[in-house]
Amino acid sequence: MRTIYADNNATTAVAPEVVQAMMPYLTEVYFNPSSMYEPAKRAGAAIRNARSQVANLLGVSDPGQVVFTSCATEANNAAILGTLKANPKRRHVITTAVEHPSVYELCKEIARDGIEVTFLPVDTEGRLSIRDFVRALRPDTAVVSVMHANNETGVVFPIEQLARLTKETDPAIVFHTDATQSAGKLPLDLDRTLRQVDLLSFSGHKLHAPKGIGALFIRKGTRCRPYLLGGHQENGRRAGTENVPFIVGFGRACELAEEFLDDENTRVLGMRNRLEKELVGRIPHLQVNGGGAPRLPNTTNVSCHYIEGEGILFELDSLGICASSGSACTSGSLEPSHVLQALKVPFTAVHGSVRFSLSRYNTDEDVDHIIAVFPQIVRNLRKVSPYWDSERNCPRPDAPRGLQPA
Ligand code: PMP
C-alpha cells in the first residue's frame, strides 16, 4: 500500500539533496570546527556557508545574526527567557492563546514564577484583535511573542503590523515571532518588511531538513542574554559543539525552500484549496477551522460534527494516509487542543477535527485519493456515532443547520 503523507506540519521528509549535502560531514569531515588544525577548517567553512543560506531565506544580509539551535523549541525558550534575563525590571510578557506549546507552556511556567503574562484571545476564525493587542502593551512589557503562522489551523498573524505597533509604542519592547510553520512557506524579509522583528525562531524539520536543528535570528543590538552557557560557540550566544552535518543540511534545505517558495504558493496552495473545496462540498456538517482568515498555503484543518478525530485518523491510517487531529489522544490528553478551544469550535465538532498539511512532495493523485475516501469514512463513523443519532432524531437548537430528523 502506498503511503500518502499529509502531515507536513508535524515533520517533513528529508530532501535527497539535503542528505547528499550532509553526507561528507557525517563521514570524512568529522572534525570539531573549533580545532586549530587544517582539516577542521573545512567544518568551520561549512557552518559559515550554511549560516549564509539560512540568512538568505530570512532576508537577512548579515548572517552573524543567525544562531543555530537544536530545534525551534529551544529557540523559543531562548528568546523568551533570554529577553527576561536581559530586562529584569520588566516583568510582563504578551503572547497569544494559540501558540505552540514551546511558547504557551513556557509562558504558563513563567507566570507561575511571578511574571505577568497576557494571553491574547482569538476570534472564531483564529484572528487576533489589533485593538486588544495595542491595549495589552505596557511600560513594563519585556517581550511580545506572537507566532507567524499557527501549526494547527495555518492561520497567519500580521506580524509586520504587530511588530511596528510594538515599536511605535515602546522601542525597548522586544518583538519575538515563532516562524516555524511559515519559514519556507511564506516569504520572509527581516531586513525590510520585518525589520521591527527582533527575534525569530524556526526549525529544520518543517522544511525538509532533519529533526534536531533549528535557528534563532537575533537582531544586532537586541537585549537577549544567552540561555545555554559553557562554551564560546555561536559567538558566545549558544554554547555546545556545533552539529556540523545537521547545520549543513539545514542550510541546503533553506536554499531549496527559497527555490520552491513559488511552488508552495501556487501548486501546493491549489492542491490544498481543491482538497478543502471537495471535502466541504461532499460532507455535510463539516467546518474549516480558520477558513475565514489568511492562512498558510499548505494547511487545512476541518472539523466533522458528531464524530471523533481519532476514529477518522485510524481509518485514514488503515488506508495509508497520514494526517493528524487537534483533539484528544494525539496530545496524550482527553481535552481538545488549546488552539481549537481558543477558536471556540463547537462541542459537537471540536473532537472531530483533522489536519491535512501538504508539501512539495504531494501530488494531485494524493489529493484525489483523500477526496475519494474521506467522505465514506465520515459516513461510516457517523452511522455508529451516538451523537449523530441523537442529533438527527432530536436536534438541539444550536445544532448545525440542515440537520433534520431522519
Ligand atoms: N513552533 C511551532 C509553530 C511548531 O509547529 C513546532 C513543531 N510542531 C515548534 C515550534 C517546535 O519545533 P521543534 O520540533 O523544532 O522543537
Short mmCIF file of C-alpha atoms and ligand atoms in Angstrom, two decimals:
data_model
loop_
_atom_site.label_atom_id
_atom_site.label_comp_id
_atom_site.label_asym_id
_atom_site.label_seq_id
_atom_site.Cartn_x
_atom_site.Cartn_y
_atom_site.Cartn_z
CA MET A 1 0.00 0.00 0.00
CA ARG A 2 1.29 3.43 -0.94
CA THR A 3 1.75 5.93 1.91
CA ILE A 4 0.21 9.33 1.41
CA TYR A 5 1.95 11.70 3.77
CA ALA A 6 -0.26 14.70 4.56
CA ASP A 7 1.16 15.64 7.96
CA ASN A 8 3.90 18.04 6.92
CA ASN A 9 3.22 20.49 9.77
CA ALA A 10 4.32 17.70 12.14
CA THR A 11 7.51 16.99 10.23
CA THR A 12 8.70 16.64 6.65
CA ALA A 13 10.63 14.13 4.59
CA VAL A 14 14.32 14.97 4.39
CA ALA A 15 15.07 16.14 0.84
CA PRO A 16 17.55 13.90 -1.07
CA GLU A 17 19.65 16.99 -1.88
CA VAL A 18 19.89 17.66 1.86
CA VAL A 19 21.06 14.12 2.60
CA GLN A 20 23.64 14.45 -0.14
CA ALA A 21 24.93 17.75 1.26
CA MET A 22 25.21 16.26 4.76
CA MET A 23 26.99 13.02 3.89
CA PRO A 24 30.61 14.28 3.79
CA TYR A 25 30.14 15.84 7.23
CA LEU A 26 28.93 12.55 8.67
CA THR A 27 31.90 10.69 7.21
CA GLU A 28 35.23 12.29 6.32
CA VAL A 29 34.72 15.84 7.70
CA TYR A 30 34.03 14.81 11.31
CA PHE A 31 36.31 17.40 12.93
CA ASN A 32 35.37 19.77 15.71
CA PRO A 33 35.08 23.15 13.97
CA SER A 34 36.88 24.78 16.94
CA SER A 35 40.04 22.73 16.45
CA MET A 36 43.12 24.50 15.15
CA TYR A 37 44.37 22.02 12.53
CA GLU A 38 43.77 22.43 8.81
CA PRO A 39 41.10 19.68 8.21
CA ALA A 40 38.84 21.20 10.90
CA LYS A 41 38.71 24.42 8.92
CA ARG A 42 36.50 22.68 6.36
CA ALA A 43 33.92 22.14 9.08
CA GLY A 44 34.10 25.81 10.10
CA ALA A 45 33.71 26.91 6.48
CA ALA A 46 30.67 24.65 6.03
CA ILE A 47 28.98 26.27 9.04
CA ARG A 48 29.67 29.74 7.63
CA ASN A 49 28.17 28.72 4.29
CA ALA A 50 25.06 27.26 5.98
CA ARG A 51 24.63 30.40 8.08
CA SER A 52 24.52 32.46 4.88
CA GLN A 53 21.98 30.07 3.31
CA VAL A 54 19.73 30.37 6.38
CA ALA A 55 20.15 34.16 6.43
CA ASN A 56 19.14 34.33 2.73
CA LEU A 57 15.86 32.55 3.38
CA LEU A 58 15.12 35.06 6.16
CA GLY A 59 16.07 38.06 4.01
CA VAL A 60 18.98 38.91 6.33
CA SER A 61 22.14 40.41 4.81
CA ASP A 62 24.26 39.91 7.94
CA PRO A 63 24.41 36.14 8.68
CA GLY A 64 26.09 36.87 12.03
CA GLN A 65 22.59 37.45 13.39
CA VAL A 66 21.65 33.78 12.88
CA VAL A 67 22.32 31.46 15.83
CA PHE A 68 21.97 27.68 15.35
CA THR A 69 19.98 25.82 18.00
CA SER A 70 18.86 22.20 18.39
CA CYS A 71 15.24 22.94 17.43
CA ALA A 72 12.54 25.61 17.43
CA THR A 73 11.51 24.69 20.97
CA GLU A 74 14.98 25.63 22.16
CA ALA A 75 14.95 28.84 20.08
CA ASN A 76 11.57 29.87 21.54
CA ASN A 77 12.71 29.16 25.09
CA ALA A 78 15.98 31.01 24.49
CA ALA A 79 14.17 34.04 23.05
CA ILE A 80 11.70 34.50 25.89
CA LEU A 81 13.90 33.51 28.83
CA GLY A 82 16.90 35.37 27.39
CA THR A 83 14.91 38.59 26.99
CA LEU A 84 13.51 38.41 30.51
CA LYS A 85 17.01 37.84 31.89
CA ALA A 86 18.34 40.86 29.98
CA ASN A 87 15.50 43.13 31.13
CA PRO A 88 14.95 42.20 34.81
CA LYS A 89 12.93 45.35 35.59
CA ARG A 90 10.29 44.45 33.02
CA ARG A 91 8.01 41.71 34.35
CA HIS A 92 5.27 41.49 31.71
CA VAL A 93 5.03 39.26 28.63
CA ILE A 94 2.43 39.30 25.84
CA THR A 95 1.61 36.20 23.86
CA THR A 96 -1.49 34.54 22.38
CA ALA A 97 -3.85 31.78 23.41
CA VAL A 98 -2.91 29.71 20.34
CA GLU A 99 0.88 29.50 20.47
CA HIS A 100 2.73 26.22 20.07
CA PRO A 101 3.33 24.56 23.48
CA SER A 102 7.02 25.58 23.34
CA VAL A 103 5.80 29.16 23.90
CA TYR A 104 2.41 28.53 25.51
CA GLU A 105 3.60 26.12 28.22
CA LEU A 106 6.74 28.17 28.85
CA CYS A 107 4.59 31.27 29.37
CA LYS A 108 2.38 29.38 31.81
CA GLU A 109 5.52 28.31 33.68
CA ILE A 110 6.99 31.84 33.92
CA ALA A 111 3.57 33.07 35.09
CA ARG A 112 3.83 30.58 37.97
CA ASP A 113 7.24 32.16 38.72
CA GLY A 114 5.67 35.61 39.09
CA ILE A 115 5.95 37.11 35.57
CA GLU A 116 2.66 38.61 34.42
CA VAL A 117 1.59 37.10 31.09
CA THR A 118 -1.21 38.35 28.83
CA PHE A 119 -2.57 35.56 26.64
CA LEU A 120 -4.41 37.39 23.85
CA PRO A 121 -7.61 35.63 22.75
CA VAL A 122 -8.54 34.98 19.11
CA ASP A 123 -11.92 35.15 17.39
CA THR A 124 -13.76 32.13 15.96
CA GLU A 125 -11.65 32.34 12.77
CA GLY A 126 -8.43 32.37 14.79
CA ARG A 127 -7.70 36.09 14.26
CA LEU A 128 -6.19 38.48 16.82
CA SER A 129 -7.78 41.84 17.62
CA ILE A 130 -5.31 44.63 16.85
CA ARG A 131 -7.09 46.84 19.40
CA ASP A 132 -6.64 44.23 22.15
CA PHE A 133 -3.00 43.88 21.13
CA VAL A 134 -2.22 47.60 21.41
CA ARG A 135 -4.10 47.84 24.70
CA ALA A 136 -2.05 44.98 26.14
CA LEU A 137 1.31 46.78 25.61
CA ARG A 138 2.57 48.24 28.92
CA PRO A 139 5.58 50.23 30.15
CA ASP A 140 6.81 47.06 31.92
CA THR A 141 6.35 44.74 28.91
CA ALA A 142 9.66 42.95 28.27
CA VAL A 143 8.76 40.82 25.26
CA VAL A 144 5.93 40.17 22.83
CA SER A 145 5.90 36.64 21.44
CA VAL A 146 3.36 36.11 18.65
CA MET A 147 3.67 33.23 16.21
CA HIS A 148 3.73 33.96 12.49
CA ALA A 149 1.56 31.01 11.42
CA ASN A 150 -0.38 28.55 13.52
CA ASN A 151 0.68 24.91 13.29
CA GLU A 152 -2.85 23.51 13.74
CA THR A 153 -5.00 25.83 11.64
CA GLY A 154 -2.40 27.52 9.44
CA VAL A 155 -3.84 30.95 10.37
CA VAL A 156 -1.28 33.69 9.73
CA PHE A 157 -0.92 36.62 12.13
CA PRO A 158 0.02 40.09 10.79
CA ILE A 159 3.42 40.16 12.49
CA GLU A 160 4.70 43.02 10.34
CA GLN A 161 1.91 45.25 11.67
CA LEU A 162 2.16 43.92 15.24
CA ALA A 163 5.93 44.47 15.37
CA ARG A 164 5.52 48.01 14.02
CA LEU A 165 2.80 48.85 16.57
CA THR A 166 5.01 47.43 19.34
CA LYS A 167 7.98 49.58 18.36
CA GLU A 168 5.82 52.70 17.90
CA THR A 169 4.55 52.23 21.45
CA ASP A 170 7.94 51.47 23.00
CA PRO A 171 11.09 50.61 21.04
CA ALA A 172 12.53 48.85 24.11
CA ILE A 173 9.94 46.08 23.98
CA VAL A 174 11.47 43.04 22.28
CA PHE A 175 9.33 41.51 19.49
CA HIS A 176 9.71 37.77 19.00
CA THR A 177 7.95 35.58 16.47
CA ASP A 178 7.84 31.81 16.13
CA ALA A 179 8.09 31.34 12.36
CA THR A 180 8.47 27.55 12.50
CA GLN A 181 5.47 26.97 10.23
CA SER A 182 5.88 29.96 7.94
CA ALA A 183 9.58 29.70 7.05
CA GLY A 184 9.77 28.14 3.61
CA LYS A 185 6.02 28.60 3.03
CA LEU A 186 5.75 32.39 3.13
CA PRO A 187 8.34 34.97 2.07
CA LEU A 188 10.30 36.43 5.00
CA ASP A 189 12.27 39.66 4.76
CA LEU A 190 13.83 40.61 8.08
CA ASP A 191 15.96 43.38 6.57
CA ARG A 192 12.96 45.19 5.11
CA THR A 193 9.26 44.39 5.78
CA LEU A 194 10.02 42.63 9.06
CA ARG A 195 12.76 44.98 10.27
CA GLN A 196 10.86 45.67 13.51
CA VAL A 197 11.07 41.96 14.43
CA ASP A 198 13.93 41.44 16.89
CA LEU A 199 13.89 37.68 17.34
CA LEU A 200 12.63 34.90 15.07
CA SER A 201 12.69 31.14 15.66
CA PHE A 202 12.34 28.27 13.24
CA SER A 203 13.21 24.64 12.72
CA GLY A 204 14.84 22.46 10.08
CA HIS A 205 12.49 19.52 10.15
CA LYS A 206 9.49 21.53 8.91
CA LEU A 207 11.29 22.34 5.67
CA HIS A 208 12.87 19.05 4.63
CA ALA A 209 15.98 19.13 6.84
CA PRO A 210 16.44 16.54 9.61
CA LYS A 211 14.94 16.80 13.09
CA GLY A 212 17.25 18.26 15.75
CA ILE A 213 18.37 21.51 14.16
CA GLY A 214 16.86 24.99 14.34
CA ALA A 215 17.80 28.64 14.44
CA LEU A 216 17.15 31.82 16.35
CA PHE A 217 17.59 35.10 14.50
CA ILE A 218 18.78 37.74 16.97
CA ARG A 219 18.81 41.24 15.51
CA LYS A 220 22.02 43.11 16.28
CA GLY A 221 21.61 45.18 19.44
CA THR A 222 18.68 43.17 20.84
CA ARG A 223 18.86 42.70 24.59
CA CYS A 224 18.76 38.94 24.98
CA ARG A 225 21.09 37.02 27.33
CA PRO A 226 22.41 33.61 26.30
CA TYR A 227 20.47 30.66 27.55
CA LEU A 228 22.99 27.83 27.19
CA LEU A 229 26.31 28.70 28.84
CA GLY A 230 29.64 26.93 28.86
CA GLY A 231 31.31 27.50 25.50
CA HIS A 232 32.33 30.17 23.02
CA GLN A 233 30.37 28.65 20.09
CA GLU A 234 27.88 30.72 18.09
CA ASN A 235 29.68 33.89 19.23
CA GLY A 236 29.01 33.02 22.86
CA ARG A 237 25.24 33.05 22.29
CA ARG A 238 24.69 29.29 22.32
CA ALA A 239 27.27 27.02 23.90
CA GLY A 240 27.81 23.44 22.74
CA THR A 241 29.85 21.84 19.95
CA GLU A 242 28.16 22.59 16.65
CA ASN A 243 26.18 19.83 14.92
CA VAL A 244 28.02 20.32 11.65
CA PRO A 245 26.18 17.79 9.41
CA PHE A 246 22.76 18.98 10.54
CA ILE A 247 23.73 22.63 10.18
CA VAL A 248 24.91 21.89 6.64
CA GLY A 249 21.66 20.04 5.87
CA PHE A 250 19.59 22.88 7.32
CA GLY A 251 21.43 25.40 5.16
CA ARG A 252 20.84 23.36 2.00
CA ALA A 253 17.17 22.89 2.95
CA CYS A 254 16.76 26.66 3.32
CA GLU A 255 18.29 27.17 -0.11
CA LEU A 256 15.83 24.66 -1.60
CA ALA A 257 12.90 26.20 0.31
CA GLU A 258 13.66 29.53 -1.34
CA GLU A 259 13.64 27.83 -4.77
CA PHE A 260 10.31 26.12 -4.04
CA LEU A 261 8.55 29.12 -2.49
CA ASP A 262 6.62 29.80 -5.71
CA ASP A 263 5.58 26.14 -5.99
CA GLU A 264 4.32 26.25 -2.40
CA ASN A 265 2.17 29.30 -3.15
CA THR A 266 0.82 28.07 -6.48
CA ARG A 267 0.74 24.27 -6.86
CA VAL A 268 0.61 23.33 -3.17
CA LEU A 269 -1.95 26.07 -2.50
CA GLY A 270 -4.03 24.79 -5.44
CA MET A 271 -4.00 21.24 -4.07
CA ARG A 272 -4.98 22.44 -0.59
CA ASN A 273 -7.82 24.57 -1.98
CA ARG A 274 -9.14 21.72 -4.11
CA LEU A 275 -8.98 19.26 -1.21
CA GLU A 276 -10.84 21.67 1.04
CA LYS A 277 -13.48 22.61 -1.53
CA GLU A 278 -14.23 18.97 -2.33
CA LEU A 279 -14.48 17.95 1.33
CA VAL A 280 -16.80 20.87 2.10
CA GLY A 281 -18.92 20.02 -0.95
CA ARG A 282 -19.17 16.28 -0.24
CA ILE A 283 -19.51 16.13 3.54
CA PRO A 284 -22.44 17.73 5.36
CA HIS A 285 -21.72 19.41 8.70
CA LEU A 286 -18.06 19.91 8.06
CA GLN A 287 -16.38 23.18 9.01
CA VAL A 288 -12.99 24.56 8.05
CA ASN A 289 -11.29 25.91 11.16
CA GLY A 290 -9.76 29.30 10.46
CA GLY A 291 -11.14 29.20 6.91
CA GLY A 292 -12.09 32.89 7.03
CA ALA A 293 -8.60 34.09 7.97
CA PRO A 294 -5.36 34.45 5.99
CA ARG A 295 -3.68 31.04 6.12
CA LEU A 296 -0.60 29.07 5.12
CA PRO A 297 -0.87 27.65 1.59
CA ASN A 298 -0.45 24.01 2.68
CA THR A 299 -2.77 23.56 5.68
CA THR A 300 -6.42 22.71 6.12
CA ASN A 301 -8.00 21.88 9.45
CA VAL A 302 -11.52 20.50 9.16
CA SER A 303 -13.96 19.51 11.87
CA CYS A 304 -16.59 16.87 11.19
CA HIS A 305 -19.51 17.30 13.54
CA TYR A 306 -20.58 14.34 15.68
CA ILE A 307 -17.56 12.07 15.26
CA GLU A 308 -14.11 11.70 16.78
CA GLY A 309 -10.88 12.76 15.10
CA GLU A 310 -9.10 9.67 16.42
CA GLY A 311 -11.58 7.40 14.64
CA ILE A 312 -11.02 9.28 11.39
CA LEU A 313 -7.22 9.10 11.76
CA PHE A 314 -7.40 5.41 12.48
CA GLU A 315 -9.42 4.78 9.31
CA LEU A 316 -7.15 7.05 7.24
CA ASP A 317 -4.11 5.23 8.62
CA SER A 318 -5.55 1.88 7.60
CA LEU A 319 -5.66 3.26 4.04
CA GLY A 320 -2.08 4.52 4.20
CA ILE A 321 -2.99 8.19 4.71
CA CYS A 322 -1.06 10.08 7.40
CA ALA A 323 -2.79 13.11 8.90
CA SER A 324 -3.27 14.41 12.43
CA SER A 325 -6.02 15.59 14.72
CA GLY A 326 -6.24 18.53 17.06
CA SER A 327 -8.06 16.62 19.69
CA ALA A 328 -7.63 14.10 22.46
CA CYS A 329 -5.23 11.19 22.17
CA THR A 330 -2.60 12.68 19.84
CA SER A 331 -1.66 15.07 22.63
CA GLY A 332 -1.98 12.37 25.28
CA SER A 333 -4.96 14.12 26.86
CA LEU A 334 -8.71 13.85 26.56
CA GLU A 335 -9.03 17.61 26.16
CA PRO A 336 -9.31 19.11 22.68
CA SER A 337 -6.30 21.22 21.74
CA HIS A 338 -5.99 24.66 23.35
CA VAL A 339 -5.94 26.11 19.82
CA LEU A 340 -9.34 24.75 18.76
CA GLN A 341 -10.74 25.68 22.15
CA ALA A 342 -9.47 29.24 21.68
CA LEU A 343 -11.35 29.36 18.33
CA LYS A 344 -14.46 28.20 20.23
CA VAL A 345 -15.02 25.32 17.83
CA PRO A 346 -18.43 23.96 18.94
CA PHE A 347 -18.55 20.96 21.25
CA THR A 348 -20.05 18.76 18.52
CA ALA A 349 -17.12 19.45 16.19
CA VAL A 350 -14.07 20.05 18.36
CA HIS A 351 -13.40 16.33 18.84
CA GLY A 352 -13.84 15.60 15.14
CA SER A 353 -11.01 17.68 13.74
CA VAL A 354 -8.42 16.53 11.25
CA ARG A 355 -5.47 18.47 9.90
CA PHE A 356 -4.09 17.79 6.44
CA SER A 357 -0.81 19.58 5.74
CA LEU A 358 0.80 19.18 2.32
CA SER A 359 4.28 19.76 0.95
CA ARG A 360 6.05 19.97 -2.40
CA TYR A 361 6.27 16.17 -2.40
CA ASN A 362 2.47 15.76 -2.54
CA THR A 363 0.76 15.21 -5.87
CA ASP A 364 -2.70 15.66 -7.38
CA GLU A 365 -3.14 11.88 -7.06
CA ASP A 366 -2.61 12.11 -3.29
CA VAL A 367 -5.34 14.73 -3.07
CA ASP A 368 -7.68 12.70 -5.35
CA HIS A 369 -7.24 9.70 -3.08
CA ILE A 370 -8.05 11.63 0.11
CA ILE A 371 -11.10 13.15 -1.57
CA ALA A 372 -12.22 9.68 -2.70
CA VAL A 373 -12.05 8.01 0.71
CA PHE A 374 -12.65 10.70 3.33
CA PRO A 375 -16.42 11.22 2.85
CA GLN A 376 -17.08 7.48 3.20
CA ILE A 377 -15.02 7.31 6.40
CA VAL A 378 -17.12 10.12 7.85
CA ARG A 379 -20.39 8.44 6.77
CA ASN A 380 -19.34 5.14 8.35
CA LEU A 381 -18.29 6.73 11.62
CA ARG A 382 -21.49 8.76 11.81
CA LYS A 383 -23.53 5.61 11.38
CA VAL A 384 -22.12 4.33 14.66
CA SER A 385 -21.98 7.68 16.44
CA PRO A 386 -24.50 8.08 19.27
CA TYR A 387 -24.15 11.88 18.99
CA TRP A 388 -25.04 11.82 15.30
CA ASP A 389 -28.01 9.62 16.00
CA SER A 390 -29.43 11.70 18.82
CA GLU A 391 -28.89 14.98 16.93
CA ARG A 392 -30.65 13.63 13.83
CA ASN A 393 -33.62 12.42 15.78
CA CYS A 394 -33.79 15.24 18.26
CA PRO A 395 -31.69 18.21 17.12
CA ARG A 396 -30.74 20.78 19.72
CA PRO A 397 -31.43 24.46 18.96
CA ASP A 398 -27.71 25.11 18.35
CA ALA A 399 -27.23 22.07 16.09
CA PRO A 400 -25.78 22.84 12.64
CA ARG A 401 -28.47 23.98 10.22
CA GLY A 402 -29.89 21.39 7.90
CA LEU A 403 -29.67 18.53 10.36
CA GLN A 404 -33.17 17.23 10.03
CA PRO A 405 -34.80 14.23 11.69
CA ALA A 406 -34.25 11.14 9.51
N1 PMP B 1 6.58 26.13 16.91
C1 PMP B 1 5.70 25.68 16.03
C2 PMP B 1 4.67 26.62 15.47
C3 PMP B 1 5.70 24.33 15.65
O1 PMP B 1 4.80 23.88 14.77
C4 PMP B 1 6.67 23.47 16.20
C5 PMP B 1 6.73 22.00 15.83
N2 PMP B 1 5.50 21.35 15.88
C6 PMP B 1 7.59 24.01 17.13
C7 PMP B 1 7.52 25.34 17.45
C8 PMP B 1 8.64 23.15 17.75
O2 PMP B 1 9.59 22.77 16.82
P1 PMP B 1 10.73 21.72 17.16
O3 PMP B 1 10.13 20.39 16.95
O4 PMP B 1 11.84 22.03 16.20
O5 PMP B 1 11.14 21.96 18.56
#
